[in-house]
Tab-separated table of C-alpha atoms and ligand atoms in Angstrom:
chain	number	residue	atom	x	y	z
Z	1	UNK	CA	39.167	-45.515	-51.311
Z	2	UNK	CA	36.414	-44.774	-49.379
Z	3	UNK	CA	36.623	-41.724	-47.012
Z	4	UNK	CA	33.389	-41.470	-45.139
Z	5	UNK	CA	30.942	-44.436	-44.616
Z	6	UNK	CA	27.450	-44.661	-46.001
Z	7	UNK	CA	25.733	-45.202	-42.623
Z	8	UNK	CA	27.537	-42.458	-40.620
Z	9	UNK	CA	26.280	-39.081	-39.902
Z	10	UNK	CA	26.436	-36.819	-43.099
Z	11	UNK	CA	26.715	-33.111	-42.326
Z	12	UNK	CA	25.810	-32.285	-46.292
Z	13	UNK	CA	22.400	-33.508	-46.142
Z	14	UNK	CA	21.613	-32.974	-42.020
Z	15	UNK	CA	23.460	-29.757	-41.244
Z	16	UNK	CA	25.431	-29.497	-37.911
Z	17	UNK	CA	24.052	-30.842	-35.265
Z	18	UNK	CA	25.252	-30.493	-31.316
Z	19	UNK	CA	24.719	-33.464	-29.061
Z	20	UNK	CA	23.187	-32.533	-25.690
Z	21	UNK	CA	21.073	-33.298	-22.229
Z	22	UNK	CA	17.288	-32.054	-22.994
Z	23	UNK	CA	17.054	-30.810	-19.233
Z	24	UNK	CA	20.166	-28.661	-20.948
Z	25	UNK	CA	18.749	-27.233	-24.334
Z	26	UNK	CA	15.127	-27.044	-22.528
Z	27	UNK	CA	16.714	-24.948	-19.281
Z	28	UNK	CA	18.903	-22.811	-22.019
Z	29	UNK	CA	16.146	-22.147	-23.806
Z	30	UNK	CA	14.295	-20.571	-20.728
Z	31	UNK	CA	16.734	-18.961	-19.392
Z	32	UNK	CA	17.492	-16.764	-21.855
Z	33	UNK	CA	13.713	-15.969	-22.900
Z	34	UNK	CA	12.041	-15.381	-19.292
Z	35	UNK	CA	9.576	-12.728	-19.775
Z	36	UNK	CA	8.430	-10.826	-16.593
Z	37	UNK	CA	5.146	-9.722	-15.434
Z	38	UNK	CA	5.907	-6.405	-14.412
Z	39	UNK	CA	3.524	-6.209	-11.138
Z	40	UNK	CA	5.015	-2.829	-10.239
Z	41	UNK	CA	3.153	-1.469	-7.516
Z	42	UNK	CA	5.309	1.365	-5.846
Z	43	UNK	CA	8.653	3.195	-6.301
Z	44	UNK	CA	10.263	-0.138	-7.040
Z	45	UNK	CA	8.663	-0.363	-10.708
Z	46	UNK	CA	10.685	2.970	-11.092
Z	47	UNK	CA	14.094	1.050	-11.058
Z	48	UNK	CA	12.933	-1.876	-12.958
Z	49	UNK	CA	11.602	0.933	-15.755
Z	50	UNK	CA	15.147	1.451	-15.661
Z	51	UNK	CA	16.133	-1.912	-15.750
Z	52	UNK	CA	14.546	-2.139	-19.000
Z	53	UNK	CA	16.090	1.361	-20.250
Z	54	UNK	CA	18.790	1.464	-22.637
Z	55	UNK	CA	21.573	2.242	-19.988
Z	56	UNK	CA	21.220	-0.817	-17.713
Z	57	UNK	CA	19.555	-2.918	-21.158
Z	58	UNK	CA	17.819	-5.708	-19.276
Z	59	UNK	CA	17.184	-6.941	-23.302
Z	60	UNK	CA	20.573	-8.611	-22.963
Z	61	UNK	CA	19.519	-11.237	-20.765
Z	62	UNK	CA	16.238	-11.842	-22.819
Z	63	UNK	CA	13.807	-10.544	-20.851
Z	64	UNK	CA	13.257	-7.112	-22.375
Z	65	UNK	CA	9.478	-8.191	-23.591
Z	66	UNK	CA	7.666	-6.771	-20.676
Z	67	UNK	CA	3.973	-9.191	-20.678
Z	68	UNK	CA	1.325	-7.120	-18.707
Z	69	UNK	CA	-0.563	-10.180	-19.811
Z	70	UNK	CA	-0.091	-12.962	-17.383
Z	71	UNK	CA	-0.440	-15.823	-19.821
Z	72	UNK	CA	2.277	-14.278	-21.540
Z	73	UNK	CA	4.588	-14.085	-18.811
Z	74	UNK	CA	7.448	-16.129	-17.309
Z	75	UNK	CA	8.743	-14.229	-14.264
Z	76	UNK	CA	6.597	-11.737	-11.972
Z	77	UNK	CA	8.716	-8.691	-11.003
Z	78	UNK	CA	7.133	-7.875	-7.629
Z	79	UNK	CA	8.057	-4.369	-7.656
Z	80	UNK	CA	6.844	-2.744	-4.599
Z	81	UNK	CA	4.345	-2.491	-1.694
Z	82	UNK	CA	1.898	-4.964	-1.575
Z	83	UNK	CA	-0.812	-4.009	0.219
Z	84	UNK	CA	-3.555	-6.452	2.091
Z	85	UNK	CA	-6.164	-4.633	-0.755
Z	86	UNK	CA	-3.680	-5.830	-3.479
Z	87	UNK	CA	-2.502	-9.764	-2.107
Z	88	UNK	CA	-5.824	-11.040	-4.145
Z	89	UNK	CA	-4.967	-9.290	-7.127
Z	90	UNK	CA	-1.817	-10.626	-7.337
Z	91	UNK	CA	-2.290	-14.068	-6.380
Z	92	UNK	CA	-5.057	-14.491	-8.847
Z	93	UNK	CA	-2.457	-12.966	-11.367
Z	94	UNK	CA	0.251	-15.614	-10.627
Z	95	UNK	CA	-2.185	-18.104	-10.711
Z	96	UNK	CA	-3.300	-17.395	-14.028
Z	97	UNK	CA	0.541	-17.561	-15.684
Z	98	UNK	CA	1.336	-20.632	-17.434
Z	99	UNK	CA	4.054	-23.363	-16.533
Z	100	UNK	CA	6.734	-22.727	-15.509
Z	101	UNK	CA	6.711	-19.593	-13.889
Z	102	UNK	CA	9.039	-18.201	-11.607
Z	103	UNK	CA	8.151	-15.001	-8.906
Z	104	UNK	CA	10.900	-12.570	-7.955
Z	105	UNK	CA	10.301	-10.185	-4.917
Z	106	UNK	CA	11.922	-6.746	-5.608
Z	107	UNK	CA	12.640	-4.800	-2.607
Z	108	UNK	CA	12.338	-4.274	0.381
Z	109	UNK	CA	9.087	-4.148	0.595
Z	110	UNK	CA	8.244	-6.993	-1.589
Z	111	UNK	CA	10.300	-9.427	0.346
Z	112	UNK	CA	9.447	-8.528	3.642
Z	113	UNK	CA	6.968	-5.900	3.742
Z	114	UNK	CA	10.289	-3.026	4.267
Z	115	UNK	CA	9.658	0.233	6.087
Z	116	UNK	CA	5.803	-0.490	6.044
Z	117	UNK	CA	4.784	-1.933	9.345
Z	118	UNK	CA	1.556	-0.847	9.044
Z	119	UNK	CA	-2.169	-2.521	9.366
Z	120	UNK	CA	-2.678	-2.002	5.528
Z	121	UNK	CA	0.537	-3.351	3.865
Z	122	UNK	CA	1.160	-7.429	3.486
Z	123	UNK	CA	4.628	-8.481	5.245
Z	124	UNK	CA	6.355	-10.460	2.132
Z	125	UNK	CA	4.714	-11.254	-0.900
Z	126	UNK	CA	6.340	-15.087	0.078
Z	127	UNK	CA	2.916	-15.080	2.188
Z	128	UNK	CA	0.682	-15.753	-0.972
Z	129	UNK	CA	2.953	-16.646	-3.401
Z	130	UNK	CA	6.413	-18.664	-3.344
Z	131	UNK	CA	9.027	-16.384	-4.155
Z	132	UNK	CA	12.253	-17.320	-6.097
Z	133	UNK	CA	14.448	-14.949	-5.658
Z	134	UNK	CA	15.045	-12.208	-2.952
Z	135	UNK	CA	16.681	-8.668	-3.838
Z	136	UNK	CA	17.049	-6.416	-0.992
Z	137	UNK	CA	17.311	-2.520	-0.794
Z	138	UNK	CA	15.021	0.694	-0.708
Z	139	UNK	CA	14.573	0.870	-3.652
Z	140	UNK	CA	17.313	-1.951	-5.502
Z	141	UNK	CA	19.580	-0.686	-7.886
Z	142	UNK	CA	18.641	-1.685	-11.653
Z	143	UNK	CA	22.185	-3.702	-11.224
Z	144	UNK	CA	20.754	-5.426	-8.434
Z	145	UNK	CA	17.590	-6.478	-10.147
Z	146	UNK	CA	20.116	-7.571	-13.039
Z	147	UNK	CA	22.278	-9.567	-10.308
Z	148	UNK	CA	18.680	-11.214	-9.501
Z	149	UNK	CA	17.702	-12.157	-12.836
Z	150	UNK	CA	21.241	-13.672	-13.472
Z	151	UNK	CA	20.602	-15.496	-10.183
Z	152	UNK	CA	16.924	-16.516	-11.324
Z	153	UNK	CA	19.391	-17.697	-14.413
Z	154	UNK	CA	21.047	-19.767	-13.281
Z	155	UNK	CA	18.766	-21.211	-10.841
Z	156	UNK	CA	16.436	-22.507	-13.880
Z	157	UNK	CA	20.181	-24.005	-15.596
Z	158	UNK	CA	19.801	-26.088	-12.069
Z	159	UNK	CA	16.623	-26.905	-13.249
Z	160	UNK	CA	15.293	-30.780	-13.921
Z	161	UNK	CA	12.718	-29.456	-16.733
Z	162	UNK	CA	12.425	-33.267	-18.588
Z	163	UNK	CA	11.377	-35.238	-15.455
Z	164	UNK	CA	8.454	-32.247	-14.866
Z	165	UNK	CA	7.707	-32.226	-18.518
Z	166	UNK	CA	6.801	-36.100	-18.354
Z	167	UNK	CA	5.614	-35.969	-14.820
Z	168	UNK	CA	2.414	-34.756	-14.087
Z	169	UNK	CA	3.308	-34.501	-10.455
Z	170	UNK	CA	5.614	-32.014	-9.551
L	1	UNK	CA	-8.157	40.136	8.474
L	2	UNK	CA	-8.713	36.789	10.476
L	3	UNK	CA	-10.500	38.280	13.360
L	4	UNK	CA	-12.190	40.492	10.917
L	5	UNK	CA	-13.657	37.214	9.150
L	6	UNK	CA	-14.569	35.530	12.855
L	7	UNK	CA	-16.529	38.804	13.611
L	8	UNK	CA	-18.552	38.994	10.163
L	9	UNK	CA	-19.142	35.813	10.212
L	10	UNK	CA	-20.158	35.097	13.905
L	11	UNK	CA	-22.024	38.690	14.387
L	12	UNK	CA	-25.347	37.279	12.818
L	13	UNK	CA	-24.807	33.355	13.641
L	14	UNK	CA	-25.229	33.053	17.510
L	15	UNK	CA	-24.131	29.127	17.125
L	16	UNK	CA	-20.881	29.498	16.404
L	17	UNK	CA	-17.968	29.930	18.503
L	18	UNK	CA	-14.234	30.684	17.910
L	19	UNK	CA	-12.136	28.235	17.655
L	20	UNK	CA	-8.427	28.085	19.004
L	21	UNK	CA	-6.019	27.997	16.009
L	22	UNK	CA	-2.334	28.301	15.129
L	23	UNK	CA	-2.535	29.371	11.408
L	24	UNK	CA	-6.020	30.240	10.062
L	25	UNK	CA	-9.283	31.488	11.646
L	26	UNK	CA	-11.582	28.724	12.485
L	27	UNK	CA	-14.910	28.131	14.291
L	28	UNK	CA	-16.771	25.698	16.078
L	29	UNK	CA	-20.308	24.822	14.727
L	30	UNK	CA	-23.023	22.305	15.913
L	31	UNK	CA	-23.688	19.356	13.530
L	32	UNK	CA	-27.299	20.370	13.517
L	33	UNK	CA	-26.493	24.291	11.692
L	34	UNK	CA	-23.316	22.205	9.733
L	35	UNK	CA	-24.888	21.691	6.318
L	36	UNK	CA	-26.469	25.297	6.333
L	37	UNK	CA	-24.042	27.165	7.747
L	38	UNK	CA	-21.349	25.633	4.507
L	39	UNK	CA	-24.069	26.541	2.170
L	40	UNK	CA	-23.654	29.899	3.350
L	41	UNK	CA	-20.111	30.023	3.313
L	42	UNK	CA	-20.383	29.063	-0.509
L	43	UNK	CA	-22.591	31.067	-1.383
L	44	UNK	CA	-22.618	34.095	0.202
L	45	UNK	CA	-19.249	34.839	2.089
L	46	UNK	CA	-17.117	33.452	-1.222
L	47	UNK	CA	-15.420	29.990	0.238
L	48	UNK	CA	-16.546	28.233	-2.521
L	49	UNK	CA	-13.801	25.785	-2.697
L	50	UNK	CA	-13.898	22.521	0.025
L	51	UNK	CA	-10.308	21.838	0.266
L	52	UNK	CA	-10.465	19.297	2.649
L	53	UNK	CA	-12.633	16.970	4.948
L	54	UNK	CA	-11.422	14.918	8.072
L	55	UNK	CA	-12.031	14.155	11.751
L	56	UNK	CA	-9.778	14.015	14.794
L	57	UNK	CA	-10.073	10.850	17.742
L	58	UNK	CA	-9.732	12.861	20.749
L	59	UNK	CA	-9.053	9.596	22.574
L	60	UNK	CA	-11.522	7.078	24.077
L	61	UNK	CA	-12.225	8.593	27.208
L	62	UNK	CA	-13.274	12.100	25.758
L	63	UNK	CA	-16.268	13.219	25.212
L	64	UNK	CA	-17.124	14.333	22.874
L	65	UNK	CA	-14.617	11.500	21.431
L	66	UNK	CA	-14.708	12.867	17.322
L	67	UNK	CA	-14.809	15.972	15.497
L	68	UNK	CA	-15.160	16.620	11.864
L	69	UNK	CA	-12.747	19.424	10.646
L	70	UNK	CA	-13.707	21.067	7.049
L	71	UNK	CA	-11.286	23.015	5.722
L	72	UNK	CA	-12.384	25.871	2.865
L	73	UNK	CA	-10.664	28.168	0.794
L	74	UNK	CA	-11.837	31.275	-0.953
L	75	UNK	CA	-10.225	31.717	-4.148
L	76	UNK	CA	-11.099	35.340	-4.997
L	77	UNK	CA	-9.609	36.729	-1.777
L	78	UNK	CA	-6.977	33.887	-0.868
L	79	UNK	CA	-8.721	33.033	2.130
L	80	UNK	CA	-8.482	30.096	4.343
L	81	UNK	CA	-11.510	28.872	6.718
L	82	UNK	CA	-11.555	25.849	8.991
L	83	UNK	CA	-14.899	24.508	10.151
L	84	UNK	CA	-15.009	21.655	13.102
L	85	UNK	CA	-17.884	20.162	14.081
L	86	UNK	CA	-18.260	17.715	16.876
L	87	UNK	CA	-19.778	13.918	16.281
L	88	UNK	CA	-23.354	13.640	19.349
L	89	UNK	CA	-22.566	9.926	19.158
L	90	UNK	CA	-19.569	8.530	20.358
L	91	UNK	CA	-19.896	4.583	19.947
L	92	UNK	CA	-21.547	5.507	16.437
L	93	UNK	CA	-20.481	8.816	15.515
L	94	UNK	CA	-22.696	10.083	12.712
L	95	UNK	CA	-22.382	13.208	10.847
L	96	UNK	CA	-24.970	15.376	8.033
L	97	UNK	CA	-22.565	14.820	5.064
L	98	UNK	CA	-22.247	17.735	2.900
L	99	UNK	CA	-21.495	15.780	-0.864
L	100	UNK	CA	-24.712	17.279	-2.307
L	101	UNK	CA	-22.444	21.080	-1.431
L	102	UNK	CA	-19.365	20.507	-3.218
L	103	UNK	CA	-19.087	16.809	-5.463
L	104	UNK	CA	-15.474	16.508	-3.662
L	105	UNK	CA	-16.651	15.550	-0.490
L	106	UNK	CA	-17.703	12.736	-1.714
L	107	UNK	CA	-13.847	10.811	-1.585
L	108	UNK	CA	-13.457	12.889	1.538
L	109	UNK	CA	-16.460	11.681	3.484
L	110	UNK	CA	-15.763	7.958	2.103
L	111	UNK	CA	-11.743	8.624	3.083
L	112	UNK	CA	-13.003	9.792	6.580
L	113	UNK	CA	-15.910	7.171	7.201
L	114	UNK	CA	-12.884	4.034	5.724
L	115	UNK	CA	-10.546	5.917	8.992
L	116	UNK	CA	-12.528	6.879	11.494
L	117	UNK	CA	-16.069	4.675	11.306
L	118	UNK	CA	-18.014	8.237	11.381
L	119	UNK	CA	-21.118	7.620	9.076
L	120	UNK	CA	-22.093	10.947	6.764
L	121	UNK	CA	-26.119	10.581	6.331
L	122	UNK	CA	-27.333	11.410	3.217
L	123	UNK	CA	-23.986	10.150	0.951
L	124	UNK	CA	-24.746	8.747	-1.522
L	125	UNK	CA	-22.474	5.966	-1.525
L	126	UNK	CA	-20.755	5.631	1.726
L	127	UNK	CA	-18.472	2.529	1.209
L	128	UNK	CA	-14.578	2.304	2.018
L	129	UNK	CA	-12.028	3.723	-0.166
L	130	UNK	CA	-8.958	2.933	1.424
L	131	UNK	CA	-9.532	-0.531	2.782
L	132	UNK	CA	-11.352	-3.224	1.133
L	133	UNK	CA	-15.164	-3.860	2.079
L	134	UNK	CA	-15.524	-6.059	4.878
L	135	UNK	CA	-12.681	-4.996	6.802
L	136	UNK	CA	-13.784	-4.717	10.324
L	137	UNK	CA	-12.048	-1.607	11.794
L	138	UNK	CA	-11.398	1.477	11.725
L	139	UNK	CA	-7.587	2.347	11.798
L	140	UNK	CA	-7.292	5.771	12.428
L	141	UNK	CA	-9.086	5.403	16.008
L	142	UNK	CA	-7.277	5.855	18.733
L	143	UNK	CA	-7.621	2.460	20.219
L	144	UNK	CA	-6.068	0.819	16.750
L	145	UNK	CA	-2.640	-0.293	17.089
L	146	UNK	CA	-0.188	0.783	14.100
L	147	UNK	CA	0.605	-2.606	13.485
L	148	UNK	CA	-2.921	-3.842	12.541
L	149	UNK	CA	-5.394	-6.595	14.218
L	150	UNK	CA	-5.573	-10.002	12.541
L	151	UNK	CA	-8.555	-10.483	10.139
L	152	UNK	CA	-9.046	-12.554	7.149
L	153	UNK	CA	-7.760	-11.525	3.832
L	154	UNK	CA	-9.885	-10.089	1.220
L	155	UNK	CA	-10.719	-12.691	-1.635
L	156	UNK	CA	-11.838	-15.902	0.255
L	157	UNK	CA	-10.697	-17.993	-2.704
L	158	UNK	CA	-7.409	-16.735	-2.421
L	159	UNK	CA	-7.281	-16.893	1.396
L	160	UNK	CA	-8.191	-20.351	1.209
L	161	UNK	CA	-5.853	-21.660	-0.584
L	162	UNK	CA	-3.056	-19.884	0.113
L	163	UNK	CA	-3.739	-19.581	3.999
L	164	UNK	CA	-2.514	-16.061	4.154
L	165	UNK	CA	-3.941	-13.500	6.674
L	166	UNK	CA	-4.285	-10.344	7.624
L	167	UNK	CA	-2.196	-10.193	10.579
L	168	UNK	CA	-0.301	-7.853	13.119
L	169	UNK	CA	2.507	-6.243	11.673
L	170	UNK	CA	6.095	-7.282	13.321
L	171	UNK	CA	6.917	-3.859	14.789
L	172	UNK	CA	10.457	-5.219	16.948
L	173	UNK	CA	10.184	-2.328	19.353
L	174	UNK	CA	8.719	0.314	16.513
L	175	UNK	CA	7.676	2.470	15.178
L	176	UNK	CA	10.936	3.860	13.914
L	177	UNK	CA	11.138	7.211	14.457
L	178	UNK	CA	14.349	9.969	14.789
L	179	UNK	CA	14.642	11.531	18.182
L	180	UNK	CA	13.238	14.838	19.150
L	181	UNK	CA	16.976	15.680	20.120
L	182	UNK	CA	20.676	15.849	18.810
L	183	UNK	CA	20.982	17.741	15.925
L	184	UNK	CA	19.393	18.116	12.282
L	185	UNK	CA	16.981	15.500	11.140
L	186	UNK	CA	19.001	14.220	8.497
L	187	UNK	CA	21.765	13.044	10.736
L	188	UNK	CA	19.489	11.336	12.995
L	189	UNK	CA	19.070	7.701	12.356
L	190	UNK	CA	15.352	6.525	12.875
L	191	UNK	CA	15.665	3.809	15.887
L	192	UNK	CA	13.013	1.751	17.173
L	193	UNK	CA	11.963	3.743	20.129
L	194	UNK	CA	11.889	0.296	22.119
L	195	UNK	CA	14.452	-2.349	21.305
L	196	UNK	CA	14.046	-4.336	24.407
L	197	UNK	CA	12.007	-6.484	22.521
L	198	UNK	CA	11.417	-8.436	19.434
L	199	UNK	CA	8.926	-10.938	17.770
L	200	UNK	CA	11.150	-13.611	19.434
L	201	UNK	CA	11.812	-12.055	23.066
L	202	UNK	CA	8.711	-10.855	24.651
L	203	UNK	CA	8.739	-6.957	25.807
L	204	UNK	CA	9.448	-6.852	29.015
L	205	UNK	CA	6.989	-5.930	32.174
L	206	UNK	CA	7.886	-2.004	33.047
L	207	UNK	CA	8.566	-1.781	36.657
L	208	UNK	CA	5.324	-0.923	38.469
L	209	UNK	CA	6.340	2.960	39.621
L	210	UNK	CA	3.937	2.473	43.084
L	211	UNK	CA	6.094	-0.331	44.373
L	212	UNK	CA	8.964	0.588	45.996
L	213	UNK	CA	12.701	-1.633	44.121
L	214	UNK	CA	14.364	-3.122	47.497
A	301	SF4	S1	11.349	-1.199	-1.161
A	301	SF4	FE1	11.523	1.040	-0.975
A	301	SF4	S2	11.599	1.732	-3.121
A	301	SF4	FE2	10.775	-0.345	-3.126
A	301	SF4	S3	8.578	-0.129	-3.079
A	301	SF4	FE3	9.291	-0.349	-0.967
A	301	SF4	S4	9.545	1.757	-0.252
A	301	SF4	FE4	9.463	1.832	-2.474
C-alpha cells in the first residue's frame, strides 16, 4: 500500500518548509534586524544609551547593533538638537545609508525643534529629512523610544517591500 | 582689598578710570593702552590667568554702542579683575586682540567676533566658532531678534535639494519665560509672555497710547 506519493513534497530529503507572502518573510526579516544610526546630538542620546542598556534591553527587538557607520545602518535615531550648523551633516549622513532606511525623530527637539526657538537651532529634523516616526517628550523615556521602534515595527510589517524590490521607481 | 587694588593700580596709570561694579573691582581702559596695560597685569601685578573675554551691545542708539569686558583672575592671591574697554567704531567695531597675551583668547575673541561682529586685529585666525562661515549676522546684537532672520542653509548641495532654510523661529507669543512674581521659581510655569498671537493669528496692533479710546 502506498502511503505517500512519489511526486509530493518529501519532508526527509527537503526539511520543513513554511509557505508564505515574500512582502511577509522580506518585512519580517527587517523588522526584527533594523539597525540605528545613533545621530545623538544632545541630552536625548542619553536615554537612547539607555535604551540600549541592559534594563530597558533594546537587543530584544533586534536593534541592539548600534552602526555609527551609515552604510551599516537601517534606522537614524535623531536624538537631540539639531542645530542649522549640524542639518548638512546629517542630511549628507542619511543620504549616504543604503535602501531601505527609515529616520526616527527623538524628542522634542528633533521633531519640532522643542524648547529651542532660537536663530541657531533647525525647527524639525522633518525639514531635511522625512521622518518616520515621531516620539514626543523632554527628554522621551527609553520606553517611549521602545513604543517608537515597535511602531517603526510594525509600520515596515505594512510595508510592500517586493513591488520596490522589482521597481526601480519608488 | 578691592579699593586697595583700584588705587595701586590706577596711582601710576592716569588712563584708567573706575569702573561701577557689583562684585569685583573693575576699570575702564582705552582700547589704545588695552594690550599694554594686560601685559602689565600679567606680568607684574600677578593676574596671570584670562578667565574670560566678551562684549556688551549697549543698544543701537548708544554711543559708544560696544564694550569689550576681560575678566582676569590672579591665582596666587585669589583675586578677581574686570577690564572693559570701549569699541571707537560703532558700525565696525574693532578691537587690539590680546591672543598673542594668553593662547585662550583665542576661542574667546573668535566666540565674541561669531556674537557681536567686533573684529580683534592682529588674531590670528578670526573666523566664527559658533555659527557656520558665511552666516550673515551677528546674533548677540541688539537689533537681532531671538528667533533668527531667514538665510540660506549651510551646505548648498544639501540646501538644494532638500529646500530647507534657515528661517525665523516660530516664537507663538515667546520667549517663554516664568514671571518676576508669585512665589518660588519652581512653581512658576514658564508662559509665553504674549499669547495674543500665534504663527496663524497675526499679533495684534497695541493701542496707540497718544490717541485718546472714545
Ligand atoms: S528634547 Fe529635551 S532632552 Fe531631548 S535633546 Fe531636546 S532638550 Fe534635550
Amino acid at each position: 500500500m502506498v502511503t505517500a506519493t512519489e511526486y509530493g513534497y518529501n519532508s526527509k530529503i527537503e526539511g520543513d518548509v513554511v509557505v508564505s507572502r515574500a512582502d511577509a518573510v522580506i518585512n519580517w526579516i527587517r523588522s526584527h534586524s533594523v539597525w540605528p544610526m545613533p545621530m545623538g546630538l544632545a541630552c536625548c542620546a542619553i536615554e537612547l544609551m539607555a535604551a540600549g542598556g541592559s534594563r530597558f534591553d533594546i537587543s530584544r527587538f533586534g536593534m541592539e547593533v548600534m552602526r555609527f557607520s551609515p552604510r551599516q545602518s537601517d534606522c537614524m535615531i535623531v536624538a537631540g538638537t539639531v542645530t542649522y550648523k549640524m542639518a548638512p551633516a546629517v542630511r549628507r549622513i542619511y543620504d549616504q545609508m543604503a535602501e531601505p532606511k527609515w529616520v526616527v525623530a527623538m524628542g522634542a527637539c528633533a521633531s519640532t525643534g522643542g524648547m529651542y526657538r532660537s536663530y541657531a537651532v533647525l525647527q524639525g529634523v522633518d525639514r531635511i529629512v522625512p521622518v518616520d516616526v515621531y516620539v514626543s517628550g523632554c527628554p522621551p523615556r527609553p520606553e517611549a523610544l521602545l513604543d517608537a521602534m515597535i511602531t517603526l515595527q510594525n509600520k515596515i510589517r505594512r510595508e510592500r517591500s517586493t513591488a520596490r524590490l522589482i521597481s526601480s521607481n519608488r | 582689598m578691592s579699593d586697595e587694588l583700584l588705587t595701586t593700580l590706577m596711582e601710576r596709570r592716569t588712563f584708567l578710570s573706575a569702573r561701577p561694579s557689583a562684585d569685583h573691582p573693575a576699570v575702564n581702559c582705552p582700547a589704545s593702552h588695552l594690550v599694554a596695560f594686560l601685559r602689565d597685569l600679567r606680568d607684574a601685578e600677578g593676574f596671570e590667568m584670562l578667565l574670560d573675554v566678551t562684549a556688551v551691545d549697549w543698544a543701537e542708539s548708544r554711543r559708544p554702542r560696544f564694550t569689550c569686558v576681560y575678566h582676569l583672575f590672579d591665582l596666587e592671591r585669589s583675586r578677581y579683575l574686570r577690564v572693559a574697554s570701549d569699541c571707537h567704531e560703532d558700525a565696525n567695531p574693532t578691537m587690539p586682540s590680546v591672543a598673542g597675551l594668553w593662547a585662550t583668547a583665542d576661542w574667546h575673541e573668535r566666540e565674541t567676533y561669531d556674537m557681536f561682529g567686533i573684529r580683534f586685529e592682529g588674531h590670528p585666525d578670526l573666523r566664527r566658532i559658533l555659527m557656520w562661515d558665511g552666516y550673515p549676522y551677528y546674533p548677540l546684537r541688539k537689533d537681532f531678534p531671538l528667533a533668527g532672520e531667514e538665510t540660506d542653509l549651510p551646505g548648498a548641495d544639501v540646501a538644494e535639494h532638500t529646500d530647507a532654510r534657515v528661517s525665523a523661529a516660530p516664537m507663538a507669543g515667546g520667549p517663554f519665560v516664568s514671571g518676576t512674581s508669585g512665589g518660588p521659581m519652581s512653581e512658576r510655569e514658564p508662559r509665553a509672555k504674549d499669547e495674543s498671537w500665534t504663527e496663524n493669528a497675526p499679533k495684534p496692533k497695541k493701542p496707540d497710547p497718544t490717541k485718546e479710546s472714545s
